Short mmCIF file of C-alpha atoms in Angstrom, two decimals:
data_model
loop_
_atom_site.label_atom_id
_atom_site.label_comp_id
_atom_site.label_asym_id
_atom_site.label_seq_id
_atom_site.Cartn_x
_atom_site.Cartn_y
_atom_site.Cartn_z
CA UNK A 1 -3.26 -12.06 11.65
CA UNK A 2 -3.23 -13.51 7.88
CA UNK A 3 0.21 -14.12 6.43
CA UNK A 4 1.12 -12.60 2.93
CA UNK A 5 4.08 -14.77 0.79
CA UNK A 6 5.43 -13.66 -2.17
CA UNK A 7 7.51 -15.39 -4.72
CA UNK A 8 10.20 -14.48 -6.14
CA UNK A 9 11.84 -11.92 -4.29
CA UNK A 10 13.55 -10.31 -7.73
CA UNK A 11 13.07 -10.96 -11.04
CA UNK A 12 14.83 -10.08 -14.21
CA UNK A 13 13.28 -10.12 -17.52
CA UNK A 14 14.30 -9.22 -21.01
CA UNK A 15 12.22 -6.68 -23.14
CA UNK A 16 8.85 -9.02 -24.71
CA UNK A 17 9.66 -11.93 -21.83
CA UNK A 18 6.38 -13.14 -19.72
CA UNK A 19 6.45 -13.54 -16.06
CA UNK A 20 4.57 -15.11 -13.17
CA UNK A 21 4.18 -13.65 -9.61
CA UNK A 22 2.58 -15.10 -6.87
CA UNK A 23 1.16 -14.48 -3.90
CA UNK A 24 0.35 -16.94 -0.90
CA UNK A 25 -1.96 -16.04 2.18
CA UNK A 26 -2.26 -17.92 5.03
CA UNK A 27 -6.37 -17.53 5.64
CA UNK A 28 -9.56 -16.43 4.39
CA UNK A 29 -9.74 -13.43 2.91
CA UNK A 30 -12.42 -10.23 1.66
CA UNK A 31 -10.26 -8.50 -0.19
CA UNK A 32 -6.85 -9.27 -2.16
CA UNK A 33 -4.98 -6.75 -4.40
CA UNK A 34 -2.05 -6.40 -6.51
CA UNK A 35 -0.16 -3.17 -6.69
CA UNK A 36 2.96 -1.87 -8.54
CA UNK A 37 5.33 0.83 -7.12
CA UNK A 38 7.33 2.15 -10.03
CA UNK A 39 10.52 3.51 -9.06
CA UNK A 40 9.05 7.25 -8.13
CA UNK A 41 7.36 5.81 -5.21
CA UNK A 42 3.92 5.71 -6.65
CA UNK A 43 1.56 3.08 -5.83
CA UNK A 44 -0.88 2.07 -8.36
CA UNK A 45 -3.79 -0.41 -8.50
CA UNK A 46 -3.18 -2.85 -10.47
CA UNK A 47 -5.98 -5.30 -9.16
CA UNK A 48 -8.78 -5.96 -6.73
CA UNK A 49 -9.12 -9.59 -7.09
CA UNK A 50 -10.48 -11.64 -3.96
CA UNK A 51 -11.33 -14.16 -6.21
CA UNK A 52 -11.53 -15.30 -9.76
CA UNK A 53 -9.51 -13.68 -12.62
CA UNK A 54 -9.24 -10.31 -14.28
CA UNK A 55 -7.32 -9.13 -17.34
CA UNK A 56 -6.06 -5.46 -18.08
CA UNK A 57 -3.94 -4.81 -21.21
CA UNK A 58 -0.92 -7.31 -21.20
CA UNK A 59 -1.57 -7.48 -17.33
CA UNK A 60 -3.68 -10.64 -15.41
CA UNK A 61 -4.57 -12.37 -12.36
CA UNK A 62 -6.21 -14.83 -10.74
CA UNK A 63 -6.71 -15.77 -7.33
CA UNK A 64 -8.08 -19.18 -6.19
CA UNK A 65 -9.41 -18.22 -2.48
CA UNK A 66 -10.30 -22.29 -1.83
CA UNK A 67 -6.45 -22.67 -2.29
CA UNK A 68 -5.22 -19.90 -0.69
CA UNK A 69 -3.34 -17.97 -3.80
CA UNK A 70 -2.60 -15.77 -6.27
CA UNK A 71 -1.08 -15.37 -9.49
CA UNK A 72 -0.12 -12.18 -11.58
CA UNK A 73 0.78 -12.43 -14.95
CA UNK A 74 3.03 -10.25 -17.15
CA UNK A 75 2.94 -10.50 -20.58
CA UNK A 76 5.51 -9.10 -23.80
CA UNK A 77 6.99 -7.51 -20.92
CA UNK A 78 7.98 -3.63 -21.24
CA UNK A 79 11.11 -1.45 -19.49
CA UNK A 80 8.27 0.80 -17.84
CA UNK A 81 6.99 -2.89 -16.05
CA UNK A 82 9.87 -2.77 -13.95
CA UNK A 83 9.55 -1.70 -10.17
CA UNK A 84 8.16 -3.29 -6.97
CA UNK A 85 4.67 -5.53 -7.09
CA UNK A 86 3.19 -5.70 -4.24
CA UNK A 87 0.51 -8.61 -3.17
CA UNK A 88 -1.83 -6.96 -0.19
CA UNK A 89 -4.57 -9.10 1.44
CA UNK A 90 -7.31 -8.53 4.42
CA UNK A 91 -8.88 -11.35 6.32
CA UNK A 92 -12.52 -11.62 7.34
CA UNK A 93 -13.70 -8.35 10.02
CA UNK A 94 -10.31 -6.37 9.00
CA UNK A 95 -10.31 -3.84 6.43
CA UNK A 96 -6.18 -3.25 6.56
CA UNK A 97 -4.35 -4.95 4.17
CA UNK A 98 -1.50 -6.35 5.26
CA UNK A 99 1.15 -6.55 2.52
CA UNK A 100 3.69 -9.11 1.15
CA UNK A 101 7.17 -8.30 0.98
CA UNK A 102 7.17 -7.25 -2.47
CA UNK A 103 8.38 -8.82 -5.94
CA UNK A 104 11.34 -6.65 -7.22
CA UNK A 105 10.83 -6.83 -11.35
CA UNK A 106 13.83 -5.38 -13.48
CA UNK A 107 12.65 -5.57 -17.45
CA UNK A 108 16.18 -4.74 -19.72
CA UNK A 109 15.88 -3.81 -22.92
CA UNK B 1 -9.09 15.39 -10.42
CA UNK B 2 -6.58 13.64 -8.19
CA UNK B 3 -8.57 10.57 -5.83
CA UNK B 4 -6.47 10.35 -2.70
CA UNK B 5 -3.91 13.42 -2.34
CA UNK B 6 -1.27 14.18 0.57
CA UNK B 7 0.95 17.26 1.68
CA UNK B 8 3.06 17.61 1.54
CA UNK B 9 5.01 15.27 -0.54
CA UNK B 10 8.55 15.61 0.98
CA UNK B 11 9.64 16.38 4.49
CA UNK B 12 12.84 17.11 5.92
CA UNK B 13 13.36 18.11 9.72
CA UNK B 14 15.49 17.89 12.94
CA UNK B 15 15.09 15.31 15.52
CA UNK B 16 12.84 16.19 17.88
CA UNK B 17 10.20 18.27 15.59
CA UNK B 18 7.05 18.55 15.81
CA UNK B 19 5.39 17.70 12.33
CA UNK B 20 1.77 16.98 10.42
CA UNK B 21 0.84 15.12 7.79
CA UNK B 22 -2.20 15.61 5.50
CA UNK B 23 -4.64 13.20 3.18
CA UNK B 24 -7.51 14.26 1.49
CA UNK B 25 -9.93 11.44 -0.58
CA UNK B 26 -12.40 12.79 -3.17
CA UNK B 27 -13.96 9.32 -3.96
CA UNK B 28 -16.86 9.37 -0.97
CA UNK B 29 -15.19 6.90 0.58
CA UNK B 30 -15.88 5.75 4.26
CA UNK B 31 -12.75 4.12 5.31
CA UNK B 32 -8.99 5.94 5.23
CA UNK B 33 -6.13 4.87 6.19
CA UNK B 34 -2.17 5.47 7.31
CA UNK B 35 0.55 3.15 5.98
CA UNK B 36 4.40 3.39 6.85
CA UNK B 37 7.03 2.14 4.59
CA UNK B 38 10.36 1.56 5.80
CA UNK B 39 13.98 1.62 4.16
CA UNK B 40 13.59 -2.04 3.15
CA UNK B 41 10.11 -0.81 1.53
CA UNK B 42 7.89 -3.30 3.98
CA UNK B 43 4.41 -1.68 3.96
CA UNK B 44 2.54 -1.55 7.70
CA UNK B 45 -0.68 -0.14 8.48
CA UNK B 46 -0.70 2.39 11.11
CA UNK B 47 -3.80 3.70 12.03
CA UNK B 48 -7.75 3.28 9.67
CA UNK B 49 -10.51 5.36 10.69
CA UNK B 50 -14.34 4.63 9.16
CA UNK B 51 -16.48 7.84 9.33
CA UNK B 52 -14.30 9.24 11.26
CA UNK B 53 -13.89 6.83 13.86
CA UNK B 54 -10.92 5.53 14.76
CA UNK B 55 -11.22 1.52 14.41
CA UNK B 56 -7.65 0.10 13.90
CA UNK B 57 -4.58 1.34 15.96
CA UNK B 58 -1.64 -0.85 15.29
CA UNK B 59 1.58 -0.98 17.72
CA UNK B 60 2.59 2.34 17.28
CA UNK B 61 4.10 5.14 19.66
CA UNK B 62 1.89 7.31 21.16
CA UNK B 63 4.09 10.45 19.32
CA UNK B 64 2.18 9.61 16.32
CA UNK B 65 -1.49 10.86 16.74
CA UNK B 66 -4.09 10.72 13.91
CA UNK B 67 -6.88 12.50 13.49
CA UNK B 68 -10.16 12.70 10.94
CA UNK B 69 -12.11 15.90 11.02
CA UNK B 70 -14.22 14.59 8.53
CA UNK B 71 -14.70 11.28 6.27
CA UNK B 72 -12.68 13.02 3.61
CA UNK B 73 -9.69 14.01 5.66
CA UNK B 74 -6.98 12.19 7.96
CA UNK B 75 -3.99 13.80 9.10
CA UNK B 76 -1.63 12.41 11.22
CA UNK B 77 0.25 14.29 13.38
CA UNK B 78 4.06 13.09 15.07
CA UNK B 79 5.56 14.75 17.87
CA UNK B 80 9.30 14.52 19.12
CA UNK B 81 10.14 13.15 15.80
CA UNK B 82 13.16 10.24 16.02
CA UNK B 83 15.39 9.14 13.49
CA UNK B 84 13.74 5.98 13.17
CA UNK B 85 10.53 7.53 11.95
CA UNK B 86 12.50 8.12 8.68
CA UNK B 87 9.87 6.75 6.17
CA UNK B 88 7.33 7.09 3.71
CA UNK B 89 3.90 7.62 4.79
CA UNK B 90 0.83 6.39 2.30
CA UNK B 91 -2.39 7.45 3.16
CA UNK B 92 -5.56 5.75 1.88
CA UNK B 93 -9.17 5.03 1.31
CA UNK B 94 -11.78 2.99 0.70
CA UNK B 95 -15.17 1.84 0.07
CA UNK B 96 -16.03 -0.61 3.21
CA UNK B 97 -13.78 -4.16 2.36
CA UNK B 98 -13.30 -3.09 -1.51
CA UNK B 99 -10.04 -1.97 -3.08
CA UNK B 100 -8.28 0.62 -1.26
CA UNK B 101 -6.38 3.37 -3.41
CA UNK B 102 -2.87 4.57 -2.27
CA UNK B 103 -2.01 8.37 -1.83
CA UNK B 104 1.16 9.35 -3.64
CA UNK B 105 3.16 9.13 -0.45
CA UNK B 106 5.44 11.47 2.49
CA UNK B 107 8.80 10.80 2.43
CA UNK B 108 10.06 12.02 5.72
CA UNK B 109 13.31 12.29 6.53
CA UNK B 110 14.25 13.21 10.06
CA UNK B 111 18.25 14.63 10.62
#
């Protein structure tokens, strides 16, 4: 099955700082997303993103599908950015995501 | 107004329990799923059903049983409950191969 990579493992950022996360998978793929767990658990969408880029608030990404990645970007980084992001990524005929191991982000003030 | 919900959100019980599991999606979607996350917070699909039909079973044990009454609900169900099945459980859904949204989790703890 497809391979998710992310990079880095852990991250620390002072308040305003912008950050890069990314996300390597090892095959074709219908459907990539980015997700952030904030430290009550929750798991919240940040992006579908298969291909192309998107932009929400400070928050983008783009995925090159020919090349076989992703990038998020964080901009004028905030404390309530910190938690877990998560790159998640389905190959062709599968509709389960299987998920990277997870970018730890800590933002201080 | 909540899209995907579960119950209940914590649960704590003694080795060897029987226990269930509930997930409820009010987006029409056609696809739901079970995810386990363990201690080191690695994500693994479990089990996805697609109007109501169950069409991905990972490795899993045979104690752990899901089941879809309908394509709005998917409960899974574990019986003899081990310590190793200590976890949080996300449920989901989607829309065919579009973005799947995340229930708010189980955290199960098993004494």
């Amino acid at each position: 099955g497809i391979q998710v990579e992310q990079s880095p493992p852990d991250l620390i950022l002072q308040e305003g700082a912008n950050s890069t996360l990314r996300c390597n998978f090892s095959d074709s793929v219908n459907n990539l997303q980015w997700f952030h767990q904030n430290p009550w658990g929750q798991l919240i969408n940040l992006f579908y993103i298969p291909s192309g880029t998107k932009q929400n608030g400070r928050l983008s990404a783009t995925t090159v599908a020919t090349e076989r990645y992703s990038l998020l970007y964080i901009s004028s980084s905030q404390t309530t950015d910190s938690g877990v992001y998560f790159c998640a990524a389905s190959d062709t005929g599968r509709r389960a995501l299987t998920f990277g191991s997870g970018t730890r982000l800590q933002v201080q003030p | 107004d909540t899209a995907v919900s579960q119950t209940p959100k914590y649960l704590v019980t003694q080795m060897g329990n029987d226990k269930s599991i509930k997930c409820e999606q009010n987006l029409g979607h056609d696809t739901m799923y079970w995810y386990k996350q363990d201690s080191k917070k690695f994500l693994k699909i479990m089990f996805s059903y697609n109007n109501k039909e169950l069409i991905i079973n990972e490795t899993v044990p045979n104690r752990f049983s899901p089941k879809s009454p309908d394509k709005a609900h998917l409960n899974l169900h574990i019986n003899s409950l081990e310590l190793g099945d200590s976890a949080v459980y996300f449920c989901a859904s989607s829309q065919g191969n579009r973005g799947q949204f995340f229930g708010p989790g189980t955290r199960l703890t098993v004494l």
